[in-house]
Short mmCIF file of C-alpha atoms in Angstrom, two decimals:
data_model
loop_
_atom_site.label_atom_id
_atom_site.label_comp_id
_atom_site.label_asym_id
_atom_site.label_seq_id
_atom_site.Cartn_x
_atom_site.Cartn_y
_atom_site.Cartn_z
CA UNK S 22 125.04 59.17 78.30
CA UNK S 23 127.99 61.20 77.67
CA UNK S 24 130.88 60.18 80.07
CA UNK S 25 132.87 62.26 82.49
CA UNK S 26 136.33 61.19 83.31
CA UNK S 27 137.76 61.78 86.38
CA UNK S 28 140.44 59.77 89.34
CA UNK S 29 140.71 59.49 92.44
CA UNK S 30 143.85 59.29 94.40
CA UNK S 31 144.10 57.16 98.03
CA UNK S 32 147.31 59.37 99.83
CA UNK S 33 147.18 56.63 102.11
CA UNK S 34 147.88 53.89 100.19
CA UNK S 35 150.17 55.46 98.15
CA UNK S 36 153.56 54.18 98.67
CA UNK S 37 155.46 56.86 96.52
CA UNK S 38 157.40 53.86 94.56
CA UNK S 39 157.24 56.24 91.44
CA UNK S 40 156.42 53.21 89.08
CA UNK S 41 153.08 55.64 88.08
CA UNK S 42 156.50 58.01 86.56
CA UNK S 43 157.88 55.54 84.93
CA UNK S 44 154.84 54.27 82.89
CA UNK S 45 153.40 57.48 82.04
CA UNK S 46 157.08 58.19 80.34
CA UNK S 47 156.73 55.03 78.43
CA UNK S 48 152.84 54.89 77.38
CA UNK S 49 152.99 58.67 76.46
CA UNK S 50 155.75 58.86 74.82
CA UNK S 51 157.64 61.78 76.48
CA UNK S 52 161.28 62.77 76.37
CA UNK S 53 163.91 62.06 78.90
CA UNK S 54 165.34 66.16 78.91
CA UNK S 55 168.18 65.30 80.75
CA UNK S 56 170.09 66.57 83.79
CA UNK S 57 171.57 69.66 82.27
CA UNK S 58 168.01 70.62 81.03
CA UNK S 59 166.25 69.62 84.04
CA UNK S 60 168.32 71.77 85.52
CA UNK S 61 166.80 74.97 83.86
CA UNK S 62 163.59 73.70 84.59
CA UNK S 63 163.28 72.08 81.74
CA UNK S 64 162.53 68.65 82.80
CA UNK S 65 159.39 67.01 81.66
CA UNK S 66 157.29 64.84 83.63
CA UNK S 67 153.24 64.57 83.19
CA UNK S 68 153.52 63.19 86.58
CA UNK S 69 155.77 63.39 89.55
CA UNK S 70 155.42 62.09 93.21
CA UNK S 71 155.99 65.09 95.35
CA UNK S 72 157.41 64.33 98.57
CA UNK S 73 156.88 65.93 102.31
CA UNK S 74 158.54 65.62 104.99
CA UNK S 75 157.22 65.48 108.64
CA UNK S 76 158.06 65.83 111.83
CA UNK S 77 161.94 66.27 113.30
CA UNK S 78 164.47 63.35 112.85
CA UNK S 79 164.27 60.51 113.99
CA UNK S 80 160.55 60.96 114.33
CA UNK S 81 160.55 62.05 110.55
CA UNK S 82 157.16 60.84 108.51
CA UNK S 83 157.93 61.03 104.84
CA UNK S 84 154.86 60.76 103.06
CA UNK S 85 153.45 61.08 98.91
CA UNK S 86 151.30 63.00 96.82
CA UNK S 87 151.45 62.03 93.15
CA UNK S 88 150.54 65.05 91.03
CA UNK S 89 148.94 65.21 87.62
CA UNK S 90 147.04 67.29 85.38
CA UNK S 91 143.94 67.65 87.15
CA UNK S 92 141.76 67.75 84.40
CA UNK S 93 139.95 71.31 85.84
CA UNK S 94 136.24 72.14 84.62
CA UNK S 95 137.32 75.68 85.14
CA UNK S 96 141.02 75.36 83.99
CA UNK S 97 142.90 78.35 83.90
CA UNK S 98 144.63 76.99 80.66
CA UNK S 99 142.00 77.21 78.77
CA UNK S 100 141.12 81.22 78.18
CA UNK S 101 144.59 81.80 78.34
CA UNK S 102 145.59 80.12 74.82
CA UNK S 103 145.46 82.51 71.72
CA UNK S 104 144.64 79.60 69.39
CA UNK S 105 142.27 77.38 71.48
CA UNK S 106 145.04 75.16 71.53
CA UNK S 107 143.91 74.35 74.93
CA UNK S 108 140.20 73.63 75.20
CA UNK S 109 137.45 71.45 76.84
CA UNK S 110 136.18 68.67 75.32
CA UNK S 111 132.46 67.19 75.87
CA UNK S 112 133.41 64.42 78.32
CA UNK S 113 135.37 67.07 80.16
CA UNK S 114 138.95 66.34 79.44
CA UNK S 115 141.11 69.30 79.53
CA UNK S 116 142.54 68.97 75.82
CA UNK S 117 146.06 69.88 74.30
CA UNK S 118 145.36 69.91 70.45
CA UNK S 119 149.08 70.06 69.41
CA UNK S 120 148.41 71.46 65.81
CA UNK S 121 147.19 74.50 67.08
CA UNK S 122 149.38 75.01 69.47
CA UNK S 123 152.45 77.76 68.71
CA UNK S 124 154.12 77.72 72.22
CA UNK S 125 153.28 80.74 73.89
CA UNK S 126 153.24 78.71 76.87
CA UNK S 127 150.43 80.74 78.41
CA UNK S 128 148.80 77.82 79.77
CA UNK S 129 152.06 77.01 81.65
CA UNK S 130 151.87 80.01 83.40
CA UNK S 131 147.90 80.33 84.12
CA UNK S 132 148.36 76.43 85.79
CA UNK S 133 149.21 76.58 89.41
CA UNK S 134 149.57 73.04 89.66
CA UNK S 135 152.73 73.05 87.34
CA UNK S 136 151.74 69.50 85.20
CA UNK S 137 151.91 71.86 81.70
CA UNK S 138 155.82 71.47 79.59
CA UNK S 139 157.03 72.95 77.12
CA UNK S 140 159.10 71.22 74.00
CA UNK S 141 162.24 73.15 74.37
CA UNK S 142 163.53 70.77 71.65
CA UNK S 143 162.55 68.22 68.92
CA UNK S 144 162.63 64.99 71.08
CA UNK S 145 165.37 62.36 70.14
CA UNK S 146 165.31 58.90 70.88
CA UNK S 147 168.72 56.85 70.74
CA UNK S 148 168.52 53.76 68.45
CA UNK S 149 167.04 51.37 69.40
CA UNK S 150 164.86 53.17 72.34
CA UNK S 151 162.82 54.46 69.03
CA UNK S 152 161.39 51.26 68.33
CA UNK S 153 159.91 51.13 72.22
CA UNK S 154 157.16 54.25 70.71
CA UNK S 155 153.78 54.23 71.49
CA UNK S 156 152.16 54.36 68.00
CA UNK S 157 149.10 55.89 69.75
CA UNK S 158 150.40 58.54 70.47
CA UNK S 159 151.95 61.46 68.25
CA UNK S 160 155.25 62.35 69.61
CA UNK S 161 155.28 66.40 69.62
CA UNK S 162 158.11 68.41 68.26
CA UNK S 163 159.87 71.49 69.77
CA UNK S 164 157.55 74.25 70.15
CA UNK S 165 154.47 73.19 71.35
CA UNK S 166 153.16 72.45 74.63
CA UNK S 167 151.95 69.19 76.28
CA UNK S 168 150.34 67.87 79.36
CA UNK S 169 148.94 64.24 80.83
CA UNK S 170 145.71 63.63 78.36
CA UNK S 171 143.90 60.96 80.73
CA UNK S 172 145.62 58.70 78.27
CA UNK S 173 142.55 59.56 75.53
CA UNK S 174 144.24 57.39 73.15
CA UNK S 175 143.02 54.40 75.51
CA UNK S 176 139.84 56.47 76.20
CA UNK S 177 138.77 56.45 72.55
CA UNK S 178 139.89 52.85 71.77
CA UNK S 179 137.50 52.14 74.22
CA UNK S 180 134.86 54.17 73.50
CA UNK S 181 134.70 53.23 69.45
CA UNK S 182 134.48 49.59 70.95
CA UNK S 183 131.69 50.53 72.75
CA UNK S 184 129.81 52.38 69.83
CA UNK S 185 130.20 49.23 68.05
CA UNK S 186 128.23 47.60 70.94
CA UNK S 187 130.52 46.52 73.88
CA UNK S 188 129.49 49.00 76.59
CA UNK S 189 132.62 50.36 78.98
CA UNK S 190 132.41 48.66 82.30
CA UNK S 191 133.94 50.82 85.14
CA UNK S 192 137.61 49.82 85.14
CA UNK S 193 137.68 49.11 81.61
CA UNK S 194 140.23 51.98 81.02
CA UNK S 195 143.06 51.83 83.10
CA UNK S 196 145.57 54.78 82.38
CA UNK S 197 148.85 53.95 82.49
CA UNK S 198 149.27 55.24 85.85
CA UNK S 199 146.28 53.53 87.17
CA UNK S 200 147.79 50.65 85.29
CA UNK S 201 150.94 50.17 87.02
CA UNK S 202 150.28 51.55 90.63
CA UNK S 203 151.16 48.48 92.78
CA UNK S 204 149.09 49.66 95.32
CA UNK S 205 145.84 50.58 93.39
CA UNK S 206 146.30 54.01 95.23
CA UNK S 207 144.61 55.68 91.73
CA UNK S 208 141.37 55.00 90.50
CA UNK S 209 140.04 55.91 87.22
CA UNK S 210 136.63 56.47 86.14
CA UNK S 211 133.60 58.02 84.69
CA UNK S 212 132.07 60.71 87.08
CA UNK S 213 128.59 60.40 85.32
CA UNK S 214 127.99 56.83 86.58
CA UNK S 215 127.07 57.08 90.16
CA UNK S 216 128.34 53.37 90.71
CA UNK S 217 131.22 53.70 89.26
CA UNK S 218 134.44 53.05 91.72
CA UNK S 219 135.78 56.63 91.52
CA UNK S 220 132.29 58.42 92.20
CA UNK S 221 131.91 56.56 95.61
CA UNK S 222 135.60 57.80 96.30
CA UNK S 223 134.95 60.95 94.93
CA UNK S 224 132.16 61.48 97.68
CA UNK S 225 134.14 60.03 100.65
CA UNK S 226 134.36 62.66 103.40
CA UNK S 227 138.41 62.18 103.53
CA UNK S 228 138.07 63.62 99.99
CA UNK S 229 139.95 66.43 99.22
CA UNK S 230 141.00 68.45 96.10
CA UNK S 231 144.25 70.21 95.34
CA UNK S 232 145.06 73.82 96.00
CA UNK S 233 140.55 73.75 96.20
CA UNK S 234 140.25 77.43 97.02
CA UNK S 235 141.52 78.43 93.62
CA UNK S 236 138.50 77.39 92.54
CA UNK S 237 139.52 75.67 89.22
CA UNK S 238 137.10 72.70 90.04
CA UNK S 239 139.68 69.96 89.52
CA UNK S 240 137.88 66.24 88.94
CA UNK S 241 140.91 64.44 90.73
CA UNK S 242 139.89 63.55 94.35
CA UNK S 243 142.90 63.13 96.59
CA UNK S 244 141.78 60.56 99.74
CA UNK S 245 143.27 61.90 102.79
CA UNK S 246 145.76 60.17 105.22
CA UNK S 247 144.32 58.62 108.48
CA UNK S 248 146.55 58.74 111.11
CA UNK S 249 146.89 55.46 112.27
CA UNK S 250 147.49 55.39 116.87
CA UNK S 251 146.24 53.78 119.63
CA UNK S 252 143.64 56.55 120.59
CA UNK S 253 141.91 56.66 116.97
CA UNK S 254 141.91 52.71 116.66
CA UNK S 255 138.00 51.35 116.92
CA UNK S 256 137.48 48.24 118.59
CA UNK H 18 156.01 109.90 33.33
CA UNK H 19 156.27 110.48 37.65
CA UNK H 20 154.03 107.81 37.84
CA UNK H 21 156.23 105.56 36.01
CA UNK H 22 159.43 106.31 38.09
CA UNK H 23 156.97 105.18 41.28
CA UNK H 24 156.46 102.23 39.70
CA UNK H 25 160.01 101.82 38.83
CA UNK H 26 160.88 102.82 41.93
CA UNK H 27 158.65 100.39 43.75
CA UNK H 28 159.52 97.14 41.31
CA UNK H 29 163.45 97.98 41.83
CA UNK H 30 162.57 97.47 45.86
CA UNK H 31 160.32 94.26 45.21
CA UNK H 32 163.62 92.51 43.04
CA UNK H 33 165.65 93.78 46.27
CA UNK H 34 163.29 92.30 48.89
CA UNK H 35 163.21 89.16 47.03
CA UNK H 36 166.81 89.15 46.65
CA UNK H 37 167.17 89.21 50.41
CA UNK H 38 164.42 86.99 50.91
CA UNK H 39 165.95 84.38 48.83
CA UNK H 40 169.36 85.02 50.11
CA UNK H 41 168.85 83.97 53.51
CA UNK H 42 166.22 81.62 52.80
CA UNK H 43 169.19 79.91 51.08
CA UNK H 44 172.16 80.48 53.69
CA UNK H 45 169.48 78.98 56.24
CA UNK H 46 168.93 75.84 54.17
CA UNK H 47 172.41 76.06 53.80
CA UNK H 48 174.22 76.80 57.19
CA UNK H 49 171.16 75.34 59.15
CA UNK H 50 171.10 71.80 57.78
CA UNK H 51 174.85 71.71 57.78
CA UNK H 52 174.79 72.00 61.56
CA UNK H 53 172.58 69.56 63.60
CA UNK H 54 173.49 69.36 66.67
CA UNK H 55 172.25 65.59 67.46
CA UNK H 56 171.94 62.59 65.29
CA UNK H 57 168.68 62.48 63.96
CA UNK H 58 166.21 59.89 65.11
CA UNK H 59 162.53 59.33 64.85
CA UNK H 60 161.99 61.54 61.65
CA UNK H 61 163.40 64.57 63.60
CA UNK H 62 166.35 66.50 64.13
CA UNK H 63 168.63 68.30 66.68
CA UNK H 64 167.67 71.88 64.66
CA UNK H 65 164.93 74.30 66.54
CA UNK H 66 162.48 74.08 64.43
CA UNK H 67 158.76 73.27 65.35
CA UNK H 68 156.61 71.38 62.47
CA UNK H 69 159.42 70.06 60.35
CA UNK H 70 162.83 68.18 60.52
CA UNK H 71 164.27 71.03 57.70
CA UNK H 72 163.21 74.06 55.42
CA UNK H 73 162.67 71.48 52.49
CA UNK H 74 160.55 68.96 54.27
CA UNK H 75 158.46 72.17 54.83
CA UNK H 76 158.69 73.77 51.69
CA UNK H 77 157.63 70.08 50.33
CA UNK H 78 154.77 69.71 52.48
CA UNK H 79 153.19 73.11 51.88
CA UNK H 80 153.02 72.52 47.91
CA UNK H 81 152.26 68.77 48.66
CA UNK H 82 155.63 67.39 46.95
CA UNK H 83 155.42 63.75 47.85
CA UNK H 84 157.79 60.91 46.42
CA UNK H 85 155.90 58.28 44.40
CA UNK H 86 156.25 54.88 46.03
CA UNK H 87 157.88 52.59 44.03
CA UNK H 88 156.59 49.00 45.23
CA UNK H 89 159.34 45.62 44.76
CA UNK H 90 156.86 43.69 43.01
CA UNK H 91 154.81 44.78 40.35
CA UNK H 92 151.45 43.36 42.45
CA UNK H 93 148.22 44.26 40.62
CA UNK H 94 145.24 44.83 42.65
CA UNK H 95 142.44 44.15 39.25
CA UNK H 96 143.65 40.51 39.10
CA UNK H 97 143.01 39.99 42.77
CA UNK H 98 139.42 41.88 43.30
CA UNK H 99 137.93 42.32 39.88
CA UNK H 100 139.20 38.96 37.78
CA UNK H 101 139.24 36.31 41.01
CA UNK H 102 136.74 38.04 42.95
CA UNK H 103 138.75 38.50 46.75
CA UNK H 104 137.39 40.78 49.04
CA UNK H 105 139.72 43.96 50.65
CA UNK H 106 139.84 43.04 54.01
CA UNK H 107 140.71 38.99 53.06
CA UNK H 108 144.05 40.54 52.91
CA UNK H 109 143.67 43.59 54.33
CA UNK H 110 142.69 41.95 57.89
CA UNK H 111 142.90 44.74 60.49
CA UNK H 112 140.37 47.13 58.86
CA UNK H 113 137.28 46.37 60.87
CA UNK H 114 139.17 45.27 63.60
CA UNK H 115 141.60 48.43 64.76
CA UNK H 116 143.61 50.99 63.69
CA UNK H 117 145.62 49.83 61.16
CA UNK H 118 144.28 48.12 57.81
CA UNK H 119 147.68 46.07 57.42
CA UNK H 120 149.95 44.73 54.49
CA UNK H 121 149.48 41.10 54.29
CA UNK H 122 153.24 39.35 55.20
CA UNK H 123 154.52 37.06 52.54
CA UNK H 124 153.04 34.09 54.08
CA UNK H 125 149.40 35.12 52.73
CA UNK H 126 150.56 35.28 49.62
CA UNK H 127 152.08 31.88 49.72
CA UNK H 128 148.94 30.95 51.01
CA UNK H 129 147.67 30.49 47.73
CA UNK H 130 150.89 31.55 45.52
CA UNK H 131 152.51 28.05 46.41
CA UNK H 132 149.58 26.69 43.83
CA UNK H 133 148.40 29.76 41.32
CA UNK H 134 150.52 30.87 38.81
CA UNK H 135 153.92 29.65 40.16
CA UNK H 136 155.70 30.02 36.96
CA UNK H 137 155.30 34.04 36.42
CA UNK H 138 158.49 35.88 37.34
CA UNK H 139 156.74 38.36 39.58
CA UNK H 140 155.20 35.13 41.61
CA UNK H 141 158.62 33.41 41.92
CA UNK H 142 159.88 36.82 43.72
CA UNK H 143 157.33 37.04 46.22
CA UNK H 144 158.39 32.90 46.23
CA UNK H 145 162.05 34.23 46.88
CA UNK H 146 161.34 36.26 49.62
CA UNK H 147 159.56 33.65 51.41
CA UNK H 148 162.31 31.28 51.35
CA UNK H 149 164.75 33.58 52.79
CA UNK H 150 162.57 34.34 55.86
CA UNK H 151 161.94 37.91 54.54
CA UNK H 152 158.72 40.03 54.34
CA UNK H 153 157.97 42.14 51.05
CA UNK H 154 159.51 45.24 51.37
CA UNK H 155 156.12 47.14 50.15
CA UNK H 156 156.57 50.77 50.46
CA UNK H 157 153.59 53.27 52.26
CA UNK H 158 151.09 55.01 49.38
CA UNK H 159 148.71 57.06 52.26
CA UNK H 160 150.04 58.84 55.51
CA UNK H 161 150.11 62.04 57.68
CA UNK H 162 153.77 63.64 58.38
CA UNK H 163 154.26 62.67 61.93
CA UNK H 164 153.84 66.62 62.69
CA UNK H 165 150.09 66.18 61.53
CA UNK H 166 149.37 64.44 64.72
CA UNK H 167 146.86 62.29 63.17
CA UNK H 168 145.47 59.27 64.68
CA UNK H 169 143.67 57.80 61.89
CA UNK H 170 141.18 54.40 63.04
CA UNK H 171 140.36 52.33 60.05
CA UNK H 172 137.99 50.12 62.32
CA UNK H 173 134.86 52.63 63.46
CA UNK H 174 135.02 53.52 59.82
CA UNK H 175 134.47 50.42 58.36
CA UNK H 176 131.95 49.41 60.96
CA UNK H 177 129.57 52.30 60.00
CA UNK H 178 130.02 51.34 56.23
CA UNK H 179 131.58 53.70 54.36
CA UNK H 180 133.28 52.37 51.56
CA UNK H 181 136.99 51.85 50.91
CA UNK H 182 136.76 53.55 47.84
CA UNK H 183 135.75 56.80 49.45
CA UNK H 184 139.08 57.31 50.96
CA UNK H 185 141.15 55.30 48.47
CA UNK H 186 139.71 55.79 45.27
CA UNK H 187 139.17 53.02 42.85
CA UNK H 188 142.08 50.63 44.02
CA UNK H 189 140.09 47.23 42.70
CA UNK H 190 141.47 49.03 38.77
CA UNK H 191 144.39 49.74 40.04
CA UNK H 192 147.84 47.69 39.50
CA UNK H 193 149.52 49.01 42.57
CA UNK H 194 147.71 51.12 44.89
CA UNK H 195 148.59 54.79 43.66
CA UNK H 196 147.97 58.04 45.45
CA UNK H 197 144.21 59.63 43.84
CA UNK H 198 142.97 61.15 47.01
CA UNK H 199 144.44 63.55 49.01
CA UNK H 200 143.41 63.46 52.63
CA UNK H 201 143.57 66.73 54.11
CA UNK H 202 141.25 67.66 57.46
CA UNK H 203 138.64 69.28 54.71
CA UNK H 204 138.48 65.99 53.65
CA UNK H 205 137.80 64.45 56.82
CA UNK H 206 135.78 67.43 57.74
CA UNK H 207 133.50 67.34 55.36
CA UNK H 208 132.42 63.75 55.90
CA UNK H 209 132.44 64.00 59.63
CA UNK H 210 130.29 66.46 59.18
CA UNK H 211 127.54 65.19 56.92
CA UNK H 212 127.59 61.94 58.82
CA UNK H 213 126.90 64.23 61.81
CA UNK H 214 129.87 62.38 63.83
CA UNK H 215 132.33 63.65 66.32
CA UNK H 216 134.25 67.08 64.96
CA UNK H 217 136.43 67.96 68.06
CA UNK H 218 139.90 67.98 67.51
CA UNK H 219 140.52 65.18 69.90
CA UNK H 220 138.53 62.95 67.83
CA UNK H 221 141.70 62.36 65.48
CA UNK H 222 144.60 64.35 67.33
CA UNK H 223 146.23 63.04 69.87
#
């Protein structure tokens, strides 16, 4: 059975600590652009915590959304790239294949979720902050565009483990994301197994996806918030 | 005899072109390298360039320049697997296991070196270096450019038997490993694709 990776994200439980940020950075092996390029929009982040704000002060609510690549079945990346830079693989992961891509940053543009960057530069890494590299991971020069990959380096170590016999169990592969989110607000998963921790989420009726009437058919499930008051309370 | 001014005409403009062609291929390699704006680190530079750190490493790469290693100890591979009978992976642990195959450290060579053939001078290096604490500087025969993007796993290879040699060549006649194959995506390819295995581009880049 092939697999079909997708996440699911609990709003409410979701503390917006940012910690998801910080290890995506470090297991993924993307540059730090800086506040003078971040200020032309040049910042990179395969994931960010966007915040809202509601209500009036004092009564303000401030509440999270983490935001990723959201791995589309009908991404709007995808016929956009010249070179099939951008394409989808079997398992459904919305691919970036780096050695095809030449940077017209099409994709960037077609996304209306903003989660593709562009390498404005070749990445540099003071000494010793190069030894912390992810070997897994190929660190991509200026020029090319890049995105959050499910972490598909952990994704095939795990699958060539289980074609030598040890089958994936669901929560084998943690991105690193998943990984470090204190509160276990994100779930990863495989879609195709009907068991499997982020299908039952997936089909919970506070599921919602983002921006939905685009119609890109994006496999991340965002959980929505209750709102937690006397009147709603059961019991 | 018109026809022959054409083609004078036309080979005077080709030495031109090429003139300019090589001029400013020349002032870039020049003026560009001269000027990096950051300190390199991790293989790469400050200059805007995608693919390669400079016009050279390019230039290198496209006619497949590579320097020779040049090991610290003149190891031989025939005495180890074809006189004394040692299998690859006793030293080369990690192939069936992950991605990398792996260069013993010193301490498997003391293993047995502290007994065999003590007295030979190459021997009482490898001796040296474990005394000081130090691992055997061995230098890298096979490898992608970092721009390749290749994520090479020696393990699901070696589980679904294919053979050391077909990627490697003859190393058990070799003294130290040497470059014979050259592993370029038809290589990979072409296997991948006669095993009927896996031929998206995710499979190795990532």
């Amino acid at each position: 059975m092939t697999h079909r990776w997708g996440m699911a994200a609990d709003l409410d439980k979701c503390t917006g600590c940012g910690a998801c940020v910080t290890a995506c950075h470090a297991e993924n092996n993307i540059p730090i652009a800086g506040p003078v390029e971040a200020e032309r929009g040049r910042a990179m982040h395969w994931m960010r915590i966007e915040r809202y704000w509601e209500g009036e002060f004092p009564e303000v609510k401030l509440t999270f959304r983490p935001v990723l690549c959201q791995q589309c079945d009908d991404a709007p990346c995808e016929p956009v790239c010249p070179t099939y830079a951008s394409h989808h693989t079997d398992e459904g992961l919305n691919a970036q294949v780096y050695n095809r891509c030449f940077g017209t940053r099409y994709c960037a543009n077609a996304c209306f979720y903003n989660v593709r960057f562009f390498n404005w530069f070749n990445p540099v890494w003071d000494k010793p902050l190069n030894l912390q590299l992810n070997p897994d991971v190929s660190v991509r020069e200026a020029g090319v565009m890049e995105k959050c990959t499910f972490c598909v380096q952990k994704i095939k170590a795990a699958e060539i483990e289980e074609n030598a016999g040890k089958p994936i169990r669901d929560g084998d592969i943690k991105p690193a994301c998943v990984q470090t989110c204190t509160a276990n607000a994100l779930v990863f998963g495989d879609l195709n197994d009907p068991e499997s921790a982020v299908s039952i989420l997936s089909e919970s009726p506070r599921g919602t996806k983002l921006l939905e009437d685009m119609g890109a058919r994006p496999k991340i499930t965002y959980l929505l918030r209750e709102t937690w008051n006397e009147s709603n309370r059961k019991g | 005899m018109k026809k022959d001014q054409i083609g004078n005409r036309s080979l005077r403009w080709t030495i031109v072109f090429g003139a300019i062609i090589a001029l400013a291929g020349a002032a870039w390699g020049i003026f560009g390298q001269a000027t990096p704006a950051t300190p390199p680190a991790v293989g790469t530079s400050g200059i805007f360039t995608p693919g390669h750190a400079s016009l050279s490493d390019a230039a290198r790469h496209f006619f497949d320049i590579r320097s020779v290693p040049v090991q610290p100890i003149a190891y031989t591979h025939k005495v180890h697997v074809i006189d004394n009978k040692i299998e690859c992976s006793f030293c080369h642990v990690g192939a069936d296991k992950g991605p990398v195959a792996g260069i013993p450290g010193v301490k498997k060579c003391m293993e047995c070196h502290e007994f065999v053939a003590v007295e030979k001078p190459e021997i009482q290096k490898v001796a040296d270096y474990s005394k000081k604490g130090l691992d055997i500087p061995w230098q890298r025969v096979y490898g992608w450019p970092e721009e390749s993007h290749v994520r090479f796993n020696h393990a699901p290879h070696i589980r679904q038997k294919v053979d050391c040699a077909t990627c490697h060549g003859d190393v058990p006649n070799m003294t130290v490993a040497t470059r014979v194959m050259n592993h370029t995506m038809g290589f990979c390819v072409a296997c991948h694709e006669q095993r009927k295995v896996s031929n998206d581009c995710m499979t190795c880049h990532y």
